[in-house]
Coordinates of C-alpha atoms and ligand atoms in Angstrom, one line a residue:
X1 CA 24.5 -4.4 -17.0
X2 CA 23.1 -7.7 -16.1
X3 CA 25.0 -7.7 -13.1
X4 CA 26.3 -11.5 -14.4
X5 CA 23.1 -12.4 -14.7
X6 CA 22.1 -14.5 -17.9
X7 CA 18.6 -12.7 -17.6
X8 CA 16.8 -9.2 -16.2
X9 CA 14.8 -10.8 -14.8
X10 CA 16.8 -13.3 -12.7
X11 CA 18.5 -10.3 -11.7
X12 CA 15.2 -8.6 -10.5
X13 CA 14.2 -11.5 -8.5
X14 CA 17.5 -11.8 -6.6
X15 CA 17.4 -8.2 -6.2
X16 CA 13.8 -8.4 -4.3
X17 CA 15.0 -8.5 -0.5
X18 CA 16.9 -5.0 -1.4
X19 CA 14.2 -3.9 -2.9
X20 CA 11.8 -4.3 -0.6
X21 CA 13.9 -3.4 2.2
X22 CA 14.6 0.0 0.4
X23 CA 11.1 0.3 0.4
X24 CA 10.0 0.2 4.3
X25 CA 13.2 2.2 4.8
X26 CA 11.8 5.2 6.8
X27 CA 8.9 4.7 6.2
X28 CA 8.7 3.0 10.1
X29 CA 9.6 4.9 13.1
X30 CA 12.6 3.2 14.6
X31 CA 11.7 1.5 17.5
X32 CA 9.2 0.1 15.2
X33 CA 6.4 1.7 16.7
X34 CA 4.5 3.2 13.6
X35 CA 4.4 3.6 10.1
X36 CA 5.8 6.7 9.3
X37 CA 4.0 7.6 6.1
X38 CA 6.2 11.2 5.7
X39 CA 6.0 11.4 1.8
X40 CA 1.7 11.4 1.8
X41 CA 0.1 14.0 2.9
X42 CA -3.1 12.8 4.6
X43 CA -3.5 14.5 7.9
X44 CA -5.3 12.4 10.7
X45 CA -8.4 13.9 9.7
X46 CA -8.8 12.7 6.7
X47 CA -7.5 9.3 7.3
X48 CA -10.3 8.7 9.9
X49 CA -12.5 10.4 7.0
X50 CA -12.0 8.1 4.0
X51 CA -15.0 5.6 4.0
X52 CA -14.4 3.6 0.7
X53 CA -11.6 3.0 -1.2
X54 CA -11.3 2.2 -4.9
X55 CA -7.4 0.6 -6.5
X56 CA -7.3 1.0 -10.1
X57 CA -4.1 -0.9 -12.1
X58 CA -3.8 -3.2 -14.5
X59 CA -1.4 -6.7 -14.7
X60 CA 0.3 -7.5 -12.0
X61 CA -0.2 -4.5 -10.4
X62 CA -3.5 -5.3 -10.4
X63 CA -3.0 -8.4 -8.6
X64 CA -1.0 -6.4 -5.9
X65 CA -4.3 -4.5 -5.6
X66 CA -5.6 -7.6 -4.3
X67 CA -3.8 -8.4 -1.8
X68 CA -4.3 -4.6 -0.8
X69 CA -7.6 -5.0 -0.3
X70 CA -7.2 -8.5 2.0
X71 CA -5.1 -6.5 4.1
X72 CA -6.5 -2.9 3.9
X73 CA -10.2 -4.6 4.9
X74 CA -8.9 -6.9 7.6
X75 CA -6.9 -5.0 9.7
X76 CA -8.0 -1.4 9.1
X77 CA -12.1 -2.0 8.1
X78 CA -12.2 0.1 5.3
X79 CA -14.5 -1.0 2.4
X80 CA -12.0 -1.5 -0.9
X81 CA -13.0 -2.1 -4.5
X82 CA -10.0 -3.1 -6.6
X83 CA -10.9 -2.4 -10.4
X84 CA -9.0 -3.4 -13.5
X85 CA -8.2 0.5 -15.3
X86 CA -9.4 -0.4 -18.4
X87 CA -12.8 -1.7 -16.9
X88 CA -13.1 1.0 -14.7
X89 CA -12.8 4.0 -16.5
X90 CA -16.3 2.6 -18.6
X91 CA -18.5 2.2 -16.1
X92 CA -19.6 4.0 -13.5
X93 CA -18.3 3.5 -10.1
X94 CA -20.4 4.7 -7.1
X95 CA -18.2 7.0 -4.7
X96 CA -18.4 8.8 -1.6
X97 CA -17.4 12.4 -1.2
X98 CA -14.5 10.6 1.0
X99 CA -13.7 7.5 -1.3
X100 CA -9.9 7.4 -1.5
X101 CA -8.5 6.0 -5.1
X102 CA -5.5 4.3 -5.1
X103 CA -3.8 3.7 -8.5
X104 CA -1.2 1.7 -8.7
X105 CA 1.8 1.5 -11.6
X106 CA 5.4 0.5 -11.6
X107 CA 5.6 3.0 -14.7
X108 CA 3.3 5.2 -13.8
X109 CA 2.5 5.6 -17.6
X110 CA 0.0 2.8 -18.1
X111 CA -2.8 4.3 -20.4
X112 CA -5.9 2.6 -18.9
X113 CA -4.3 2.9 -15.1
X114 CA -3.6 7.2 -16.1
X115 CA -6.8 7.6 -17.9
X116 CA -8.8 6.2 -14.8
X117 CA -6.6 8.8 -12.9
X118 CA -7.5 11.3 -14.9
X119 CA -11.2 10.8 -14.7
X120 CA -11.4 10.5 -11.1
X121 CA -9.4 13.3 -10.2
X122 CA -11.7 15.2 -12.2
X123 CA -14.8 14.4 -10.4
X124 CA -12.9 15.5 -7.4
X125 CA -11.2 12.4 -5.7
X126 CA -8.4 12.3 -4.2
X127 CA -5.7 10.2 -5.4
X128 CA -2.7 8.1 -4.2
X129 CA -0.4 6.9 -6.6
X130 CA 1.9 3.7 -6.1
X131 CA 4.6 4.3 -8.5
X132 CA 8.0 3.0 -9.2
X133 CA 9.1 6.1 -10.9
X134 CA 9.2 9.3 -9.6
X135 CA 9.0 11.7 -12.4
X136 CA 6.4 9.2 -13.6
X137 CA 2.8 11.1 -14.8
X138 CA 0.8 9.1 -12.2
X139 CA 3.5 10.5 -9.8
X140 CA 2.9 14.1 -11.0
X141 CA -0.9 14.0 -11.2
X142 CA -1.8 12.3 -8.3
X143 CA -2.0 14.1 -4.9
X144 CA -0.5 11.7 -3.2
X145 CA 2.3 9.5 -4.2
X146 CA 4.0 6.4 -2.5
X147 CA 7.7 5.7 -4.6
X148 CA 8.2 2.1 -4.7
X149 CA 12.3 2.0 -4.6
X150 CA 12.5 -1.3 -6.7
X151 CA 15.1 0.5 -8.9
X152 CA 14.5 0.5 -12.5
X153 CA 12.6 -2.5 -13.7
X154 CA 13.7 -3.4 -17.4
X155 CA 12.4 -7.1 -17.8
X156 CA 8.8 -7.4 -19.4
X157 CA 7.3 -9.8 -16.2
X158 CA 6.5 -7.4 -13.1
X159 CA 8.8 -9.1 -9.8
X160 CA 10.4 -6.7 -7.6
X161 CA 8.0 -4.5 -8.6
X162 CA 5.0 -6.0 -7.1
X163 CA 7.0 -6.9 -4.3
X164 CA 7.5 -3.4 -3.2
X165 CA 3.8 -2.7 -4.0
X166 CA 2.9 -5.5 -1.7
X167 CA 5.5 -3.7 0.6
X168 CA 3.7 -0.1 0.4
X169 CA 0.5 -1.8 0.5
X170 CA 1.1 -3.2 3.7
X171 CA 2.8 0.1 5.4
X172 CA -0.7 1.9 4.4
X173 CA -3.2 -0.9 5.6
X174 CA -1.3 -0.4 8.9
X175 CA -0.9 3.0 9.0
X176 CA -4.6 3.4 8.4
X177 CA -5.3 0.5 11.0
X178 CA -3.3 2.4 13.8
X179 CA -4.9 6.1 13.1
X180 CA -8.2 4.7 12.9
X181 CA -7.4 2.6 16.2
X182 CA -8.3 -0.6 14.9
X183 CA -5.1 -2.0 15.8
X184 CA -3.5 -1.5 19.4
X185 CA 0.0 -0.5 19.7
X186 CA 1.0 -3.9 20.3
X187 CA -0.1 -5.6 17.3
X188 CA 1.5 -2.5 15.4
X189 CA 4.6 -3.3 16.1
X190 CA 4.1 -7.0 15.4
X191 CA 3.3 -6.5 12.4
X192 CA 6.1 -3.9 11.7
X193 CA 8.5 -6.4 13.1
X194 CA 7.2 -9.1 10.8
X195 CA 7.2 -6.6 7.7
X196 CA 11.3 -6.0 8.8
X197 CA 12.0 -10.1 8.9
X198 CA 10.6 -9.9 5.2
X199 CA 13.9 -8.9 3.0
X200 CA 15.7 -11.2 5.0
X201 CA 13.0 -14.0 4.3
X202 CA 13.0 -13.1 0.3
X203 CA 16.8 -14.1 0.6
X204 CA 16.1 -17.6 2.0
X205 CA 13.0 -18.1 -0.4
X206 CA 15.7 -17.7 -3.3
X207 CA 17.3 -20.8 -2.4
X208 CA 14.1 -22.6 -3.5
X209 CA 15.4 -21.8 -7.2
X210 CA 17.1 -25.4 -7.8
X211 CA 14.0 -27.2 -6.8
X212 CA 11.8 -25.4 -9.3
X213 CA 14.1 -25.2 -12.2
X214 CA 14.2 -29.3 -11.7
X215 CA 10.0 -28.8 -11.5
X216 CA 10.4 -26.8 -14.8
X217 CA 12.4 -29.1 -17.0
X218 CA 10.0 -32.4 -16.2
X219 CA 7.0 -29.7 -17.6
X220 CA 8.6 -28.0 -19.9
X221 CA 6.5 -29.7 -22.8
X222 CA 3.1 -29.2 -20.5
X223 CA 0.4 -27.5 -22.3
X224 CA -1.6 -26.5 -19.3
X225 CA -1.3 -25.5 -15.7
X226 CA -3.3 -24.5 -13.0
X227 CA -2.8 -22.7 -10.3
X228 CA -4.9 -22.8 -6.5
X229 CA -5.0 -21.3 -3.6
X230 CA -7.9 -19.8 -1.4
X231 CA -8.2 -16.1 0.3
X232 CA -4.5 -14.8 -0.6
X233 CA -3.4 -17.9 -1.8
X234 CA -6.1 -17.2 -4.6
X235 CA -5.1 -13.5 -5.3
X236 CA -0.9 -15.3 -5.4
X237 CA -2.3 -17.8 -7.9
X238 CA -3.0 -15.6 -10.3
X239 CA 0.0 -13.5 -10.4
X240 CA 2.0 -17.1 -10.9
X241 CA -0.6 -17.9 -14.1
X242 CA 0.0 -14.6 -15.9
X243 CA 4.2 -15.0 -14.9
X244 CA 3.9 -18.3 -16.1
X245 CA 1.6 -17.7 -19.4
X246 CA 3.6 -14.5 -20.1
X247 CA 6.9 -15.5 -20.8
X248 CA 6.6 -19.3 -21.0
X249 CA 3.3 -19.7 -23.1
X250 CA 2.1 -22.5 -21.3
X251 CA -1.7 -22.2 -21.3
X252 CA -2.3 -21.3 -17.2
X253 CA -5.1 -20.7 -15.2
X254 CA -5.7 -19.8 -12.0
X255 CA -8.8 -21.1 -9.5
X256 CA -10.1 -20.1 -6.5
X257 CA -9.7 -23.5 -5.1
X258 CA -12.9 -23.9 -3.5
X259 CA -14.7 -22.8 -7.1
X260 CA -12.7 -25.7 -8.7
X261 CA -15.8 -28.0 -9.1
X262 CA -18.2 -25.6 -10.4
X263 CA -16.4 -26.0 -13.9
X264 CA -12.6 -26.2 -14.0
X265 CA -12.2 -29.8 -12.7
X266 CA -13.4 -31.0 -16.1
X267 CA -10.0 -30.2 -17.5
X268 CA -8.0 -31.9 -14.5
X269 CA -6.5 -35.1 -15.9
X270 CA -3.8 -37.3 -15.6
X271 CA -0.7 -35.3 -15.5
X272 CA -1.9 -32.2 -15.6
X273 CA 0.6 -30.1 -13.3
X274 CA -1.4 -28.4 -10.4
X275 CA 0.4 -25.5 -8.7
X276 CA -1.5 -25.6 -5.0
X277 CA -0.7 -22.6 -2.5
X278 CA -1.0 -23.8 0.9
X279 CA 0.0 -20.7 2.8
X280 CA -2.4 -19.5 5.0
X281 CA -3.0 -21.6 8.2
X282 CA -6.9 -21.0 8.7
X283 CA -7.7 -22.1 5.3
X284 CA -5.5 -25.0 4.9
X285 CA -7.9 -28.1 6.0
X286 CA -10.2 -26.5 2.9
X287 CA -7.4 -26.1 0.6
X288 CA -6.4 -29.8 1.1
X289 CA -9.3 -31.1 0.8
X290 CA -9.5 -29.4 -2.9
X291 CA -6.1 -30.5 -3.9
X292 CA -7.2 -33.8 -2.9
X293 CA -10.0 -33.6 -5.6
X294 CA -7.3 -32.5 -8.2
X295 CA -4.8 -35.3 -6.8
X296 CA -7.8 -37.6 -7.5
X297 CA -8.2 -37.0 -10.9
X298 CA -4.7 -38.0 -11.6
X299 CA -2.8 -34.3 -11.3
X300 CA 0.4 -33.8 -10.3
X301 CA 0.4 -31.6 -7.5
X302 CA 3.3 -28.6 -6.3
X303 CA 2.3 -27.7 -3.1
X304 CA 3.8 -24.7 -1.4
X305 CA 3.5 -24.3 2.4
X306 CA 5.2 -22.6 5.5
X307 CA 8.0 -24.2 7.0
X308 CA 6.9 -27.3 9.5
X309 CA 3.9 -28.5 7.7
X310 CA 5.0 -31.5 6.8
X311 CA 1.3 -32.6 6.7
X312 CA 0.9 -31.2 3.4
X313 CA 3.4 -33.9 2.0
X314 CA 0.6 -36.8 2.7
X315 CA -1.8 -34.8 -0.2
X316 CA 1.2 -33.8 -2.9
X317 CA 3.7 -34.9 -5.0
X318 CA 6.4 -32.5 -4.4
X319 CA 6.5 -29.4 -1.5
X320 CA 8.1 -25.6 -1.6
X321 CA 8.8 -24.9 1.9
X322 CA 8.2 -20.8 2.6
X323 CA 9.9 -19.8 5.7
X324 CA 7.2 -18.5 8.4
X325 CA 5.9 -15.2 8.2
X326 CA 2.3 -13.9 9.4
X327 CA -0.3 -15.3 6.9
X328 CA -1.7 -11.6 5.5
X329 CA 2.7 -11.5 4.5
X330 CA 3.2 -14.9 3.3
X331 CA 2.0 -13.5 -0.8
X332 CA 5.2 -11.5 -0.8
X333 CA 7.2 -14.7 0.0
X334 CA 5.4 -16.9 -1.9
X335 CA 5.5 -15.1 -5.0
X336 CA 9.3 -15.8 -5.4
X337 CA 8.7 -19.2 -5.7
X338 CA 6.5 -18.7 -9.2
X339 CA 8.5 -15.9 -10.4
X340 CA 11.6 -18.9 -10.4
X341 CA 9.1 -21.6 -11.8
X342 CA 7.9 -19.3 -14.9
X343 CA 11.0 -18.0 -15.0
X344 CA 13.1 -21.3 -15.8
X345 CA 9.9 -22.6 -17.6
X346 CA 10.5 -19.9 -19.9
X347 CA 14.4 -20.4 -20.0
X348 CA 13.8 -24.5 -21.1
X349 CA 11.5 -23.6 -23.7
X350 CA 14.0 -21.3 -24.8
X351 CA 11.9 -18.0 -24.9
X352 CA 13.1 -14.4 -25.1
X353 CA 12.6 -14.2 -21.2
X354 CA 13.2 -10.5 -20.7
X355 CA 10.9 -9.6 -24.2
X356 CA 8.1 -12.0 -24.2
X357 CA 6.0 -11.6 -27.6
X358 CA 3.4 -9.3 -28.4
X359 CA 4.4 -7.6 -25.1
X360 CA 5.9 -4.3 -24.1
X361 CA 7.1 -3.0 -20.9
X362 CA 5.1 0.3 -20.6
X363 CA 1.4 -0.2 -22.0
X364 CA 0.9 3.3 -23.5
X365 CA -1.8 1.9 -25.5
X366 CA -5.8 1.7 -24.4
Ligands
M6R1 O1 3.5 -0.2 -15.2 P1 2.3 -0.9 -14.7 O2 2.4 -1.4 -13.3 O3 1.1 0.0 -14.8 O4 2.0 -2.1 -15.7 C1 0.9 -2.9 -15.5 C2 1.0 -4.1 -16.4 O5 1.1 -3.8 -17.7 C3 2.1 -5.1 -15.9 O6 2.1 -5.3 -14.6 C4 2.1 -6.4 -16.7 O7 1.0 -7.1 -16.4 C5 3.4 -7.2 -16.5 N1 4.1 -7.4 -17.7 C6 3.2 -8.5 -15.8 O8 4.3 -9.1 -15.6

């Protein structure tokens, strides 16, 4: 059932390109002209119409939610809010008569993320649910549903399924774009071109998976990590902290690398492994200049960075190479880097990998 995999979740990582190519599957037009949205039914009306949007999850769909809201804001200028469910069904969040909320679940059966649903719907929102199960409740009770087609997910630590949110994420923010006309025809089908190149990139990114189980035996006794990035890098960095703290147990925090010496750089000493995401070109001369401080206080510094940049080797101890993709794509590449890292972290400490403790797939409590 493993499919000769020692591991669900090794499995699920490898099966990512499918995954996500399964997802964008019709859901383009062809000649890669435009997102062909089919299964929602927003009409252009109301996609002009929506002036706020609100994404509700939890974990590392949450963290999807992130990236969301980078790409939603930047190319289609819609105001996003993305709200932890269990933080956001206590207070109270300001809407519009047209604020769109987006839940998202690879269950669909979260309490907190279904709950928030619930509460919303009531007040008269309308909802769109990013689900990996299609008979899931978030499916049924939201108005709108995009399937994620990751296939059934059966390892406790989220991977192809936030890949093939990322994936749905990124058809929406482009579909909205387009309707709205913030983005010309041409830099549609960019776009949709580059999101095509990605299951093909996931492949290659896969190969990475000797250098970081080497990374992963030297620190398999570490205590701490961090992780650091800016803009997406940031959002990336702490998806790889919870993979890493979930089923390894290594103590791991993510930074917003620019926020680094307003606190966390007290606990940078020597050793202390550093996992820097260099991905996206207009923030790198920043982002070196914070790993710098890191390198200075005696870390030891993985850097990850797109193909070519060999400049990133004079600041690090050891570079990932990411084949090239456009920046706002580069978090569904990168990820599969730190999915392999906690994943053979996990594997030398000799941890239940696919049943970390205390954990359970389907959080059905509040
Ligand atoms: O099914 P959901 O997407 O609603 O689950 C949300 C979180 O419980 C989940 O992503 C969790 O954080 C993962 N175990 C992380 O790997």
């Amino acid at each position: 059932e493993r499919g000769g995999y020692p591991h669900f979740m090794l499995k699920e990582i490898h099966e990512q390109p499918k995954a996500v190519r399964d997802t964008l599957r019709g859901r383009v037009a062809d000649d890669l002209s435009r997102v062909t949205l089919d299964d929602i039914h927003m009409d252009e009306a109301y996609t002009k119409k929506v002036d706020r949007i609100h994404i509700v999850a939890c974990g590392t769909s949450w963290h999807a939610g992130l990236v969301g809201k980078a790409v939603i804001e930047q190319y289609a200028r819609i105001p996003v809010d993305v709200e932890i469910a269990s933080e956001y069904r206590y207070r109270s969040p300001i809407f519009s008569e047209n604020t769109l909320v987006i839940v998202i679940s690879q269950s669909g059966e979260t309490a907190d993320t279904l709950a928030a649903l619930r509460e919303v719907k009531q007040q008269g929102l309308r909802v769109l649910a990013i689900t990996n199960v299609v008979g899931s409740s978030a499916a049924r009770e939201a108005d709108d549903v995009i399937v994620t087609w990751a296939g059934p997910e059966i390892a406790v630590a989220s991977t192809k399924a936030y890949t093939t949110q990322l994936a749905a994420l990124y058809l929406l923010a482009i579909h909205f774009a387009h309707v709205r006309g913030h983005l010309a025809d041409a830099e549609v089908r960019e776009l949709i071109e580059a999101l095509d190149g990605l299951p093909a990139i996931a492949e290659q990114v896969l190969d990475t998976a000797p250098q970081l189980e080497n990374f992963a035996a030297r620190y398999v006794e570490a205590t701490d990590a961090f992780f650091i990035g800016r803009g997406l890098d940031y959002s990336l960095s702490l998806e790889g902290a919870l993979k890493l703290k979930e089923i390894s147990y290594i103590h791991a925090e993510a930074y917003a690398a620019g926020e680094l010496k307003h606190g966390t750089l007290a606990l940078i000493t020597e050793g202390v492994p550093v996992i820097a995401l260099a991905t996206q070109p207009q923030l790198y001369e920043k982002t070196v200049s914070n790993i710098v401080e890191v390198k200075a206080r005696g870390a030891f510094v993985l850097g990850m960075t797109w193909v070519g940049n060999e400049d990133l080797e004079k600041s690090v101890d050891e570079v990932i190479y990411l084949p090239k993709t456009l920046p706002a794509l580069a978090p569904l590449v990168a990820v599969i880097p730190m999915q392999l890292l906690s994943y053979y972290a996990a594997v030398a400490r000799g941890n239940d990998v696919d049943k970390p403790r205390n954990l359970a797939k389907s959080v059905t409590v509040e």
